[in-house]
CSV table of C-alpha atoms and ligand atoms in Angstrom, one decimal:
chain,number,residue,atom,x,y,z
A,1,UNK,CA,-29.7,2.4,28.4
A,2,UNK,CA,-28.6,5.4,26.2
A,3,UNK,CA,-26.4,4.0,23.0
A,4,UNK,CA,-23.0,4.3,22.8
A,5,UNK,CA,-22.6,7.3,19.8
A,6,UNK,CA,-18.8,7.3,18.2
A,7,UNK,CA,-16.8,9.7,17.1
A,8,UNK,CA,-18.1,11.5,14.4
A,9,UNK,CA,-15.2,11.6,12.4
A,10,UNK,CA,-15.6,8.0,11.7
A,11,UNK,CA,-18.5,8.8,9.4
A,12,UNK,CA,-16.3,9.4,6.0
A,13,UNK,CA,-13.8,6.3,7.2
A,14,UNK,CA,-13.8,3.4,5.3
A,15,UNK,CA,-11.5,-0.3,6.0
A,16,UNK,CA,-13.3,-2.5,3.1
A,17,UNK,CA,-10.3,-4.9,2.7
A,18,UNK,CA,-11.2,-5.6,6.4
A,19,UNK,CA,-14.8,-5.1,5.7
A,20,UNK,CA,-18.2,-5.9,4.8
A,21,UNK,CA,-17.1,-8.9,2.1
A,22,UNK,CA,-14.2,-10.3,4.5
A,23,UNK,CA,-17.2,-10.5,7.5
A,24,UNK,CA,-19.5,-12.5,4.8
A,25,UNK,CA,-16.4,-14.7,4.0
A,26,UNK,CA,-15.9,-15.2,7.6
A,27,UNK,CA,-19.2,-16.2,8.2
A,28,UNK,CA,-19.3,-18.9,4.9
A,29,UNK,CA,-16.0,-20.3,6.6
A,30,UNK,CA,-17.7,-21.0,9.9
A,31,UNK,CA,-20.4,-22.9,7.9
A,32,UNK,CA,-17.7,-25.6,5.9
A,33,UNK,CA,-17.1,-23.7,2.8
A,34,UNK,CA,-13.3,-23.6,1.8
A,35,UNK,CA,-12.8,-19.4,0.7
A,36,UNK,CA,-9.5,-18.5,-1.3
A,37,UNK,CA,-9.2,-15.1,0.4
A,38,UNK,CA,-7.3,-13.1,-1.8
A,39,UNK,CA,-7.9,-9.6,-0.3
A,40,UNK,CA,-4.7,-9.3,1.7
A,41,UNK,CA,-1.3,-8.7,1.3
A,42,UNK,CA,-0.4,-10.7,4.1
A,43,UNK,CA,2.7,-13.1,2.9
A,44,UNK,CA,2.3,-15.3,6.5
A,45,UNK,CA,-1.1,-16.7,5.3
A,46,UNK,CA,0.2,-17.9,2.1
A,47,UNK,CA,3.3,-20.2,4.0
A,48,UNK,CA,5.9,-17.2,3.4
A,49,UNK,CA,8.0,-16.8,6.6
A,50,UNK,CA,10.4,-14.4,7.2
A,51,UNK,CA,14.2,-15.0,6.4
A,52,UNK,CA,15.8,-17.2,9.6
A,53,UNK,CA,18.2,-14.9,10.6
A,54,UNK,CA,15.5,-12.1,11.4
A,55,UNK,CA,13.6,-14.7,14.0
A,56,UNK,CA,16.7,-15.7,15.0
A,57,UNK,CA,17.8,-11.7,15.7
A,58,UNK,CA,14.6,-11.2,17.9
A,59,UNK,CA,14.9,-14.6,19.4
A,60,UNK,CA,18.6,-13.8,20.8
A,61,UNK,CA,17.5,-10.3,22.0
A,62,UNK,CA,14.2,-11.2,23.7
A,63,UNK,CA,15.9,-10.6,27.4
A,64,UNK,CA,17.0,-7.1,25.9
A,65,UNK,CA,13.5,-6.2,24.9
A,66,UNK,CA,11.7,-5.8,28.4
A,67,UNK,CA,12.0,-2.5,28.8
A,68,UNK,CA,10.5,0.9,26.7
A,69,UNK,CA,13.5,1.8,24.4
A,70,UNK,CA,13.5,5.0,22.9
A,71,UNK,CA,10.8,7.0,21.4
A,72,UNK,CA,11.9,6.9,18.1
A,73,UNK,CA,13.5,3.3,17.9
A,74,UNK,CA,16.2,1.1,19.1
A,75,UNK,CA,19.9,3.2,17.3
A,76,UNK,CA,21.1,-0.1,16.0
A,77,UNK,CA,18.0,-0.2,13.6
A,78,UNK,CA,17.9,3.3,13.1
A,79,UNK,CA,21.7,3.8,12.2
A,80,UNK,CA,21.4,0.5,9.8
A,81,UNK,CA,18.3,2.6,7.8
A,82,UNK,CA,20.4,5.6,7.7
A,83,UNK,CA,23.2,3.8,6.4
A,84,UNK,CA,20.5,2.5,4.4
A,85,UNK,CA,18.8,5.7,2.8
A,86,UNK,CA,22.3,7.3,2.2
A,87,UNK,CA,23.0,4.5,-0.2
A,88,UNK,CA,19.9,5.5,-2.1
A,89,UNK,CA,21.1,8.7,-1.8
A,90,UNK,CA,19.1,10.4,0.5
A,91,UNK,CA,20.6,13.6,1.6
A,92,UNK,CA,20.5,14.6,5.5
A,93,UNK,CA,19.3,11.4,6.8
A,94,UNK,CA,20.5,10.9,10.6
A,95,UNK,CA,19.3,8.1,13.1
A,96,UNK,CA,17.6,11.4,14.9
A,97,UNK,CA,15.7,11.9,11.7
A,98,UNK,CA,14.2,8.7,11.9
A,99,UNK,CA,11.2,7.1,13.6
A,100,UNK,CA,10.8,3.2,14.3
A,101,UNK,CA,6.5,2.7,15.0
A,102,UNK,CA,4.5,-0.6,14.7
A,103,UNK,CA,4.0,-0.8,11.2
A,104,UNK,CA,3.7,1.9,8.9
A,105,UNK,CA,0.2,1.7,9.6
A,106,UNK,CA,1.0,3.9,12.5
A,107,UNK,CA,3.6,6.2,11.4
A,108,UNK,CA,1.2,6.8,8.7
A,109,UNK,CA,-1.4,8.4,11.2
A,110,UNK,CA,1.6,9.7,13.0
A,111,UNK,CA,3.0,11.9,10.1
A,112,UNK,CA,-0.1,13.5,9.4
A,113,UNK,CA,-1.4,14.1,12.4
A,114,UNK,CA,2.1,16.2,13.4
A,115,UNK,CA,1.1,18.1,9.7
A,116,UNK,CA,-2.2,19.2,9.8
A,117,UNK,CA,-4.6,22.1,10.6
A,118,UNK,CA,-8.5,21.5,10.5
A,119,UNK,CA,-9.4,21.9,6.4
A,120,UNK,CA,-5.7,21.4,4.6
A,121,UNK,CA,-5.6,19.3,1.5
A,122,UNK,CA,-3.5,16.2,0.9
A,123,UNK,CA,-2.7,14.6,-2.1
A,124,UNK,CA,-3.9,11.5,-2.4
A,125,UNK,CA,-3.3,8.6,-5.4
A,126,UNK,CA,-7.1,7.3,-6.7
A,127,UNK,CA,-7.0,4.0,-6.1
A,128,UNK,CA,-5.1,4.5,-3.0
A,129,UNK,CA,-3.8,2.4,-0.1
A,130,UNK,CA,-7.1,3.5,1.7
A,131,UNK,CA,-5.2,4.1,5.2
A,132,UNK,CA,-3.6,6.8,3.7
A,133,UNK,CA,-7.6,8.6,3.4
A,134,UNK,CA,-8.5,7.6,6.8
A,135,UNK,CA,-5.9,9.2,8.5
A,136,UNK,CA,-6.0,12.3,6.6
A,137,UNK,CA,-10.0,12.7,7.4
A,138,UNK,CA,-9.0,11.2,11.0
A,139,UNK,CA,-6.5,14.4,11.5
A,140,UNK,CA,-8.9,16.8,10.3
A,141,UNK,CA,-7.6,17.4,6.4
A,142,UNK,CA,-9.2,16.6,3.4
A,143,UNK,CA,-8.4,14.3,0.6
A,144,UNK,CA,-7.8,15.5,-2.6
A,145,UNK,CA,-7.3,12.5,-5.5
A,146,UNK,CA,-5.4,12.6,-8.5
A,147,UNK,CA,-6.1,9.9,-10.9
A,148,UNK,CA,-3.8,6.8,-11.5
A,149,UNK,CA,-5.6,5.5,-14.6
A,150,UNK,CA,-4.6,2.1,-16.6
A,151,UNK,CA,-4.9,3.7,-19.8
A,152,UNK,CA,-2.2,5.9,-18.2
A,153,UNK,CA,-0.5,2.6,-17.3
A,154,UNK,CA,-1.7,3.5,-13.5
A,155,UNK,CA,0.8,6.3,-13.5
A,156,UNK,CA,-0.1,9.8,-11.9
A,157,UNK,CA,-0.8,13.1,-14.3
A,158,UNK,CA,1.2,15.9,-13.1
A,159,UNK,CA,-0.6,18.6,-14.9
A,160,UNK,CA,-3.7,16.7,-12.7
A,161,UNK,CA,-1.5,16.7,-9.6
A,162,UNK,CA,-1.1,20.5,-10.0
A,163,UNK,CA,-4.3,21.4,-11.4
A,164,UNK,CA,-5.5,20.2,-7.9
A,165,UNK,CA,-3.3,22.4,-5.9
A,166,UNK,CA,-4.5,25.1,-3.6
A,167,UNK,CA,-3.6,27.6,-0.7
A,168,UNK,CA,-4.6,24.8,1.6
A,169,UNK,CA,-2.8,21.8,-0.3
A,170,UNK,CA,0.1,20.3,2.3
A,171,UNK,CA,1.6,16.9,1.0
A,172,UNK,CA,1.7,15.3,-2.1
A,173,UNK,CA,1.6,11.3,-1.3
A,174,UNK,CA,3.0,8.9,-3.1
A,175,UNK,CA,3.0,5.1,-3.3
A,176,UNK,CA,5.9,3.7,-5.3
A,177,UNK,CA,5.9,0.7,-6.0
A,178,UNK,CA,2.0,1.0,-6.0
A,179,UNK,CA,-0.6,-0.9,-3.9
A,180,UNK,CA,-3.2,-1.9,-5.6
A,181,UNK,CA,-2.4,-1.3,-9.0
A,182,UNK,CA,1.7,-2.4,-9.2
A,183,UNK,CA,2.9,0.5,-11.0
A,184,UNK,CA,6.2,1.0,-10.8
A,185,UNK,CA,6.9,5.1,-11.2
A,186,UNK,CA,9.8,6.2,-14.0
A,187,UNK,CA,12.3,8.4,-12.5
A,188,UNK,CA,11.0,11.1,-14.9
A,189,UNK,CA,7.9,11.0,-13.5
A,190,UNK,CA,9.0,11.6,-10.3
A,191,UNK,CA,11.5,14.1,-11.0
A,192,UNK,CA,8.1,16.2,-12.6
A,193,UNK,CA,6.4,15.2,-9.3
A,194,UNK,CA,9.4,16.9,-7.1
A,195,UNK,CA,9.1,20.1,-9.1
A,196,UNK,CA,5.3,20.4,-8.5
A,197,UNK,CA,6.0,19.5,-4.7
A,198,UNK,CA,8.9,22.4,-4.6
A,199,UNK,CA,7.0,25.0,-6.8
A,200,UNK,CA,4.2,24.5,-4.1
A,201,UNK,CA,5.8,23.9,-0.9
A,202,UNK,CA,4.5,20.4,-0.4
A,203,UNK,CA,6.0,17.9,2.4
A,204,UNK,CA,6.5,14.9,0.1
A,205,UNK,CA,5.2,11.7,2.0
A,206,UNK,CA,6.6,8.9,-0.1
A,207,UNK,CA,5.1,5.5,1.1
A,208,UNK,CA,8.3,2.8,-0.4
A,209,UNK,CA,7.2,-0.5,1.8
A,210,UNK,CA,7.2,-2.5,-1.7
A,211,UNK,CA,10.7,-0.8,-2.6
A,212,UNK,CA,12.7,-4.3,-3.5
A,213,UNK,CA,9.5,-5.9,-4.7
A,214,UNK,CA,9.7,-5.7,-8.3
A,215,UNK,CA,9.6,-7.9,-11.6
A,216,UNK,CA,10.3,-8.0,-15.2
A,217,UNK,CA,13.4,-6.0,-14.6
A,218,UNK,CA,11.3,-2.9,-13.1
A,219,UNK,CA,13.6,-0.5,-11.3
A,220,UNK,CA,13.0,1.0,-8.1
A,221,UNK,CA,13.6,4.9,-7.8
A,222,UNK,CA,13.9,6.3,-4.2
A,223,UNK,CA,12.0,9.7,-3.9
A,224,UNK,CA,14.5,10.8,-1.4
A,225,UNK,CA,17.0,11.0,-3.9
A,226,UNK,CA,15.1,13.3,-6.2
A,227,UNK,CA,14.3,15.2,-3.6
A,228,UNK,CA,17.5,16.2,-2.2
A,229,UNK,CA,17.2,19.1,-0.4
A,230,UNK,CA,13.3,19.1,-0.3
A,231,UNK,CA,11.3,17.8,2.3
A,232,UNK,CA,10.4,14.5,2.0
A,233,UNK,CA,9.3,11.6,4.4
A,234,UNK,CA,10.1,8.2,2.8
A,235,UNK,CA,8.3,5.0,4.7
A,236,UNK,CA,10.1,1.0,4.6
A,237,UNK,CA,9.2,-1.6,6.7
A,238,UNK,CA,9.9,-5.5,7.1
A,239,UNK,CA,5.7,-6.8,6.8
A,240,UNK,CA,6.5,-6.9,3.0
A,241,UNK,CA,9.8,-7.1,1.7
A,242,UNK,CA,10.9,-9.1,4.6
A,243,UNK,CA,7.3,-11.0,4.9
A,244,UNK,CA,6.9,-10.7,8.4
A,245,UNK,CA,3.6,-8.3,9.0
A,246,UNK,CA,3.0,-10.1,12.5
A,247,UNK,CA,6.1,-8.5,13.8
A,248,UNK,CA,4.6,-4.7,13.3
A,249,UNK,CA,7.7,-2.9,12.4
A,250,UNK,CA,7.7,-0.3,10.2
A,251,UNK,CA,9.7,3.5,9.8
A,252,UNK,CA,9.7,6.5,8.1
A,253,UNK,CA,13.1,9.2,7.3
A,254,UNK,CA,13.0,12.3,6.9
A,255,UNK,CA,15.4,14.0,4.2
A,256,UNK,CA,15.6,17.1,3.1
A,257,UNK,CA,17.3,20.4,4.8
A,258,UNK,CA,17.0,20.3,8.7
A,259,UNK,CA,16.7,23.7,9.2
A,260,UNK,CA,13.1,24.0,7.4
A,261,UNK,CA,12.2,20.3,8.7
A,262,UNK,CA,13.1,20.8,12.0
A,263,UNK,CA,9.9,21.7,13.4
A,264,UNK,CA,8.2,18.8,11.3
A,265,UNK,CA,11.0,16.4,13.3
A,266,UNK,CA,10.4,18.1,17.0
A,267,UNK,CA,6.4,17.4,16.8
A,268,UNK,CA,7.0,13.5,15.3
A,269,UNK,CA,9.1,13.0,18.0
A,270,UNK,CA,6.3,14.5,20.6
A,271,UNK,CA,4.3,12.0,18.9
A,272,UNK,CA,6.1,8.8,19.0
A,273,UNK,CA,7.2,10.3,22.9
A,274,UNK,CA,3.5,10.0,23.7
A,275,UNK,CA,3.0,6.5,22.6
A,276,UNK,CA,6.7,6.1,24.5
A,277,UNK,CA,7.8,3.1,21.6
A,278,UNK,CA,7.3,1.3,19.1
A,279,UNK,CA,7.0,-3.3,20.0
A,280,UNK,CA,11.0,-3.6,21.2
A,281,UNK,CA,11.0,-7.0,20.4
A,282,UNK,CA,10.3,-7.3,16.7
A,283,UNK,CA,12.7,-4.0,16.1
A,284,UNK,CA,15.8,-6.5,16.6
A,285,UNK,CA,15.4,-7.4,13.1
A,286,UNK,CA,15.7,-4.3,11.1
A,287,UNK,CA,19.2,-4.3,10.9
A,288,UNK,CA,20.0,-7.9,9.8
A,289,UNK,CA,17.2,-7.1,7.6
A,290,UNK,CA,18.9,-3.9,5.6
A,291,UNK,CA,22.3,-5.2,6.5
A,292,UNK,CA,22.7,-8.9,5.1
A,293,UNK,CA,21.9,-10.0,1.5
A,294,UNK,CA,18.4,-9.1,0.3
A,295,UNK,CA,16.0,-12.6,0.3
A,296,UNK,CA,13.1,-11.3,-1.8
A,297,UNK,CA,15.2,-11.5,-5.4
A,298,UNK,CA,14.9,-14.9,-5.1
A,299,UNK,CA,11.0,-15.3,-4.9
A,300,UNK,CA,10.1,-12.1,-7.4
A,301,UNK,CA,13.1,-13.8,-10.2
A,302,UNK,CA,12.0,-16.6,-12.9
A,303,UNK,CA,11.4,-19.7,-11.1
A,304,UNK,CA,10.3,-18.2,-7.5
A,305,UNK,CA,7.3,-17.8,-6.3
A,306,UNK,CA,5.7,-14.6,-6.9
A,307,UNK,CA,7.1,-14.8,-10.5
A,308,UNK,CA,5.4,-17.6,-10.9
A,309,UNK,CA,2.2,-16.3,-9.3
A,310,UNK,CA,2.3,-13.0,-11.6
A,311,UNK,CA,2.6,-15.4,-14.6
A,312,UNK,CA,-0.6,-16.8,-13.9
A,313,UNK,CA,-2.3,-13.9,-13.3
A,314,UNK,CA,-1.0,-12.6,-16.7
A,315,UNK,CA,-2.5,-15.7,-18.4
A,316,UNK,CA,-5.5,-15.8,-16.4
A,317,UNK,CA,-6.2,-12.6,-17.8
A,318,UNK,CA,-5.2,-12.8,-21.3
A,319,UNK,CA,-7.5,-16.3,-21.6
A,320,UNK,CA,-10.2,-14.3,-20.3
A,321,UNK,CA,-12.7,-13.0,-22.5
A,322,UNK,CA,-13.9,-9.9,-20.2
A,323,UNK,CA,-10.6,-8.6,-18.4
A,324,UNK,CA,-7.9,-6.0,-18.7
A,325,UNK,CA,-4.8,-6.0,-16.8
A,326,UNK,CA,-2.1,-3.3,-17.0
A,327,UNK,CA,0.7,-5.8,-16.0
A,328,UNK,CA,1.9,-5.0,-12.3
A,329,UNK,CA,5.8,-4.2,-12.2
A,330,UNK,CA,5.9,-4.1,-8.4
A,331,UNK,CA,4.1,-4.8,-5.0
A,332,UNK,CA,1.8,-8.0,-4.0
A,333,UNK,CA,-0.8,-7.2,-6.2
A,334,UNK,CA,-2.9,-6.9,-9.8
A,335,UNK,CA,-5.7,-4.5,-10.2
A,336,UNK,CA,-7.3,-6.1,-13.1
A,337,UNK,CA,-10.8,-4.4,-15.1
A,338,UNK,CA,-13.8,-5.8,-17.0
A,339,UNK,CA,-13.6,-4.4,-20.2
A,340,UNK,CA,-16.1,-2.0,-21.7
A,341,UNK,CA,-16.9,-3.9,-24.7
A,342,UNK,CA,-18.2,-6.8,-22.8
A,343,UNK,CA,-19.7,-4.7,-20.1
A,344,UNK,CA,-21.7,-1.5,-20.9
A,345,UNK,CA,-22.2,-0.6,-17.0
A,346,UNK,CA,-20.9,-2.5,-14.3
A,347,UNK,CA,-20.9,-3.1,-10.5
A,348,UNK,CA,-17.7,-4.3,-8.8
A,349,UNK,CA,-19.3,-4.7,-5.7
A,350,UNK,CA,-22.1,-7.0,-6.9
A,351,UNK,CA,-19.2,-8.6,-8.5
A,352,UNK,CA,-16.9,-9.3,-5.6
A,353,UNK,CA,-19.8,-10.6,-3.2
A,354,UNK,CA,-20.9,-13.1,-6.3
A,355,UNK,CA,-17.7,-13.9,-6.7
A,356,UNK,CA,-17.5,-14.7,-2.7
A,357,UNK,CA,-21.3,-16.2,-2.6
A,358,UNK,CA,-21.3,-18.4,-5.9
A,359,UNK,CA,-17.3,-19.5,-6.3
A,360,UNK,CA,-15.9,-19.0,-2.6
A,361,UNK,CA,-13.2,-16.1,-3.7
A,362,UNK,CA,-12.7,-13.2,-1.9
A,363,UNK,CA,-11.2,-9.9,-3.9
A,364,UNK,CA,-11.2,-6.7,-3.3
A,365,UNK,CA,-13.7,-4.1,-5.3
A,366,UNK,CA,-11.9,-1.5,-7.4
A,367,UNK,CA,-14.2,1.1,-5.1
A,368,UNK,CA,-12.5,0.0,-1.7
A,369,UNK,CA,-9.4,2.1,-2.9
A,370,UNK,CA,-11.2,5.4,-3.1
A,371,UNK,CA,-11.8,4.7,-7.1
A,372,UNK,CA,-15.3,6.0,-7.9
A,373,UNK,CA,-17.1,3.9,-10.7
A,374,UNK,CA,-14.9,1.5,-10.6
A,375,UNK,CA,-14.8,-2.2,-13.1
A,376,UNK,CA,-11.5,-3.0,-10.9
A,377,UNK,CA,-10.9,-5.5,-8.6
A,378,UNK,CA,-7.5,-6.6,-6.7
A,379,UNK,CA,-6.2,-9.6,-6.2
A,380,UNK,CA,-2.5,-10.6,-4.5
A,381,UNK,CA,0.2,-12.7,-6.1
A,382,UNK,CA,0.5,-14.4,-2.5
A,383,UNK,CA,-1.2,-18.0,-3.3
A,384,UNK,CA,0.3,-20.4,-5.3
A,385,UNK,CA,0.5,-20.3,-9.5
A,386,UNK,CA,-1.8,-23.5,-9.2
A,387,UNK,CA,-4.3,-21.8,-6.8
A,388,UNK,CA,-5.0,-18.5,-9.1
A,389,UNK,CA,-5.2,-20.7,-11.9
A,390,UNK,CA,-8.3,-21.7,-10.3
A,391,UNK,CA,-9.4,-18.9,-9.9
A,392,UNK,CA,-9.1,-17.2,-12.8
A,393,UNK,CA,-11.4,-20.0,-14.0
A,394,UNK,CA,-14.4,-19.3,-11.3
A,395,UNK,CA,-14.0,-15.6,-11.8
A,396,UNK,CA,-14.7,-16.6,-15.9
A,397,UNK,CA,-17.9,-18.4,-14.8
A,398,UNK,CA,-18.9,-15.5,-13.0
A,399,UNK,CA,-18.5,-13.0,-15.2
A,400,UNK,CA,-20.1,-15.1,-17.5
A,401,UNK,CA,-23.3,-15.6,-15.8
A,402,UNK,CA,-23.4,-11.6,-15.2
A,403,UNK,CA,-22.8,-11.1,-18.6
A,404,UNK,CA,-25.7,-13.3,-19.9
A,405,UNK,CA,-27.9,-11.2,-17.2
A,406,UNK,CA,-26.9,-7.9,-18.8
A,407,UNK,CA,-30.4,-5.9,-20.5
A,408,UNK,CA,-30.1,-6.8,-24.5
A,409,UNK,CA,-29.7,-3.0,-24.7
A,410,UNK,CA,-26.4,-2.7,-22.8
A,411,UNK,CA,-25.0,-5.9,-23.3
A,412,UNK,CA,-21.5,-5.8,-24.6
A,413,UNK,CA,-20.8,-4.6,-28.5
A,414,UNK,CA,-18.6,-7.6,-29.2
A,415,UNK,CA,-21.0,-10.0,-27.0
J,1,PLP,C1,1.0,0.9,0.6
J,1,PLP,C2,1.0,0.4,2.0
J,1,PLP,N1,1.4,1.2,3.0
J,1,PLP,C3,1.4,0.8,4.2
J,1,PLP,C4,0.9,-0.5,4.6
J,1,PLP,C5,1.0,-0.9,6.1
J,1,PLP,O1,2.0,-1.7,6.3
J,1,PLP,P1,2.5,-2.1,7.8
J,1,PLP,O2,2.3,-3.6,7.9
J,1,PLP,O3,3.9,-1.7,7.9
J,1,PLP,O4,1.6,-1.4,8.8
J,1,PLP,C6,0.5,-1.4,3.6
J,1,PLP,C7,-0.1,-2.7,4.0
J,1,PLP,O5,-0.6,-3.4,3.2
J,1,PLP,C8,0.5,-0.9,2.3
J,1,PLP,O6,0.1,-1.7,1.3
């Protein structure tokens, strides 16, 4: 029988946080071994649940959620993110400029693939939330990366940014509060950002799902705001903030004058038509979720739990004799580095499956966010403090055994 040949578009596509490494881990699990999979941001695995009165929303409105509702979400949730967007000053955000879609995951695809010809250029953060590559090769554009450094405290360049700009150059995407490196962007970076975007024409696609995740007194700024009258597709959704990724609800509004998005808005909603709607059920939620009093304060203050879990990554790293961390200020995530006095060259990817064969951790490789050479790896703030205290200790013995494997020649300077 002739084989089964996919797409070729697939050939530049790359899912490593659900890849290669999480397959091995899978396996090592089926064989006894205990794995503390850190590769995910998925609160529900770590004993998170989402706030009662969201279950309780869906729970009451399961005989209402039978049929398809509309294409672009149930008007209950989409007026309560309006109301919602216009408080963070968004200007020109109606529930008909809104789309409801199972995750952001899809409105994700679903916004590029209503932007792009064959050939035009996106934007795209290096490391990036590497959905946001896939559906731009998917939809026939092509990545262009701007670099989010540490030394640049993981912050974008704008003369970079613009230096990068040609005829063919669309969207400028940006994740604020950043996954995976926790940046959280000043508002006069972004205001330098919205200049390049207006001086270019660019449809501003600002990916917010973190947007009340944020410690050590970080502030959230809404790129809608900036924006005003500009363009600008801003994405929230309740798998974070609210912790419940199972239930697949996610949106995206679009600000910005109507009369020069209006086309934009006619072919999403020709989209989200052809997939009919977004999961009913699960959309009951998104209004007690933006409506009542926000539940994440409590875990990301002093005393809750992702405080707690940042603070031990913090002190995992500074008691570590080979890493670098640029603290995270938002998100589920740090993106810490092996340093380049203890490492001449280095190999995240042997790292990560050592890591996973010798100690039984699973991270994520600095090279599965589109970063090219990368001494990177990411880890959530989702387990307990007492849990990546642990680990912090059996990636030491790691590193340490690859250190004393380095050549003499390249070993590090301070070795
Ligand atoms: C930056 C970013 N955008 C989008 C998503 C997708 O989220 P959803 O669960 O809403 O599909 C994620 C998930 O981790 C993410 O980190």
């Amino acid at each position: 029988m002739a084989s089964i040949i996919p797409s070729a578009h697939l050939a530049d596509v790359r899912y490593e946080i659900r890849g290669a490494l999480t397959r091995r881990a899978r396996e090592l699990e089926a064989a006894g071994l205990d794995i503390i999979k850190l590769n995910i941001g998925n609160p529900g695995r770590y004993g998170f649940e989402a706030p009662a009165h969201l279950r309780e929303a869906i729970a009451s409105h399961l005989h209402d959620s039978e049929a398809y509702g509309h294409e672009q979400g149930l008007e209950i949730a989409r007026e309560a993110i309006a109301a919602q967007q216009h408080r963070r000053g968004a200007q020109g955000v109606e529930p008909e400029r809104i789309f409801i879609g199972n995750g952001v995951s899809e409105l994700i695809d679903l916004s590029l693939r209503a932007l792009l010809q064959p050939g035009d250029e996106v934007l795209l953060p290096s490391p990036d939330y590497p959905l946001w590559s896939a559906a731009t090769i998917l939809n026939g554009g092509q990545p262009r990366y701007y670099r989010c450094l540490a030394a640049n405290a993981h912050f974008p360049d704008p003369q970079e940014i613009e230096s990068l700009i040609t005829p063919r150059t669309r969207a400028l995407v940006l994740i604020n509060p950043n996954n995976p490196t926790g940046a959280v962007y000043p508002r006069a970076l972004l205001q330098q950002l919205v200049a390049i975007a207006a001086r270019h024409r660019l449809l501003l696609l600002a990916d917010e799902i973190y947007d009340e995740i944020l410690y050590d007194g970080a502030t959230f700024q809404p790129l809608a705001e900036i924006a005003a009258d500009l363009p600008c597709l801003s994405f929230g959704g309740l798998s974070k903030v609210h912790r419940a990724c199972g239930y697949r609800v996610g949106w995206m509004s679009l600000s910005g004058d109507p009369v020069h998005t209006r086309a934009y808005r006619d072919a999403l909603q020709l989209l989200a038509a052809l997939r009919l709607c977004a999961n009913v059920t699960a959309q009951w939620a998104v209004a007690p979720a933006l409506q009542d009093a926000p539940t994440i304060g409590a875990l990301t203050a002093p005393g809750g739990r992702l405080h707690d879990a940042r603070d031990a990554v913090l002190r995992g790293v500074a008691g570590s004799d080979y890493l670098d961390l640029v603290a995270p200020h938002g998100a589920l995530y740090a993106f810490p580095q092996v340093r380049v006095d203890r490492f001449a060259s280095f190999d995240d990817e042997v790292f990560a499956l050592r890591l996973l064969e010798e100690e039984s951790v699973l991270v994520g490789p600095g090279s599965s966010f589109n970063l090219p050479r990368s001494r990177h790896f990411r880890l959530t703030l989702l387990p307990s403090s007492a849990q990546l205290r642990e680990v912090f200790v059996r990636v030491e013995r790691v590193l340490a055994r690859m250190a004393s494997e380095q050549p003499l020649q390249s070993a590090g300077v301070a070795a």
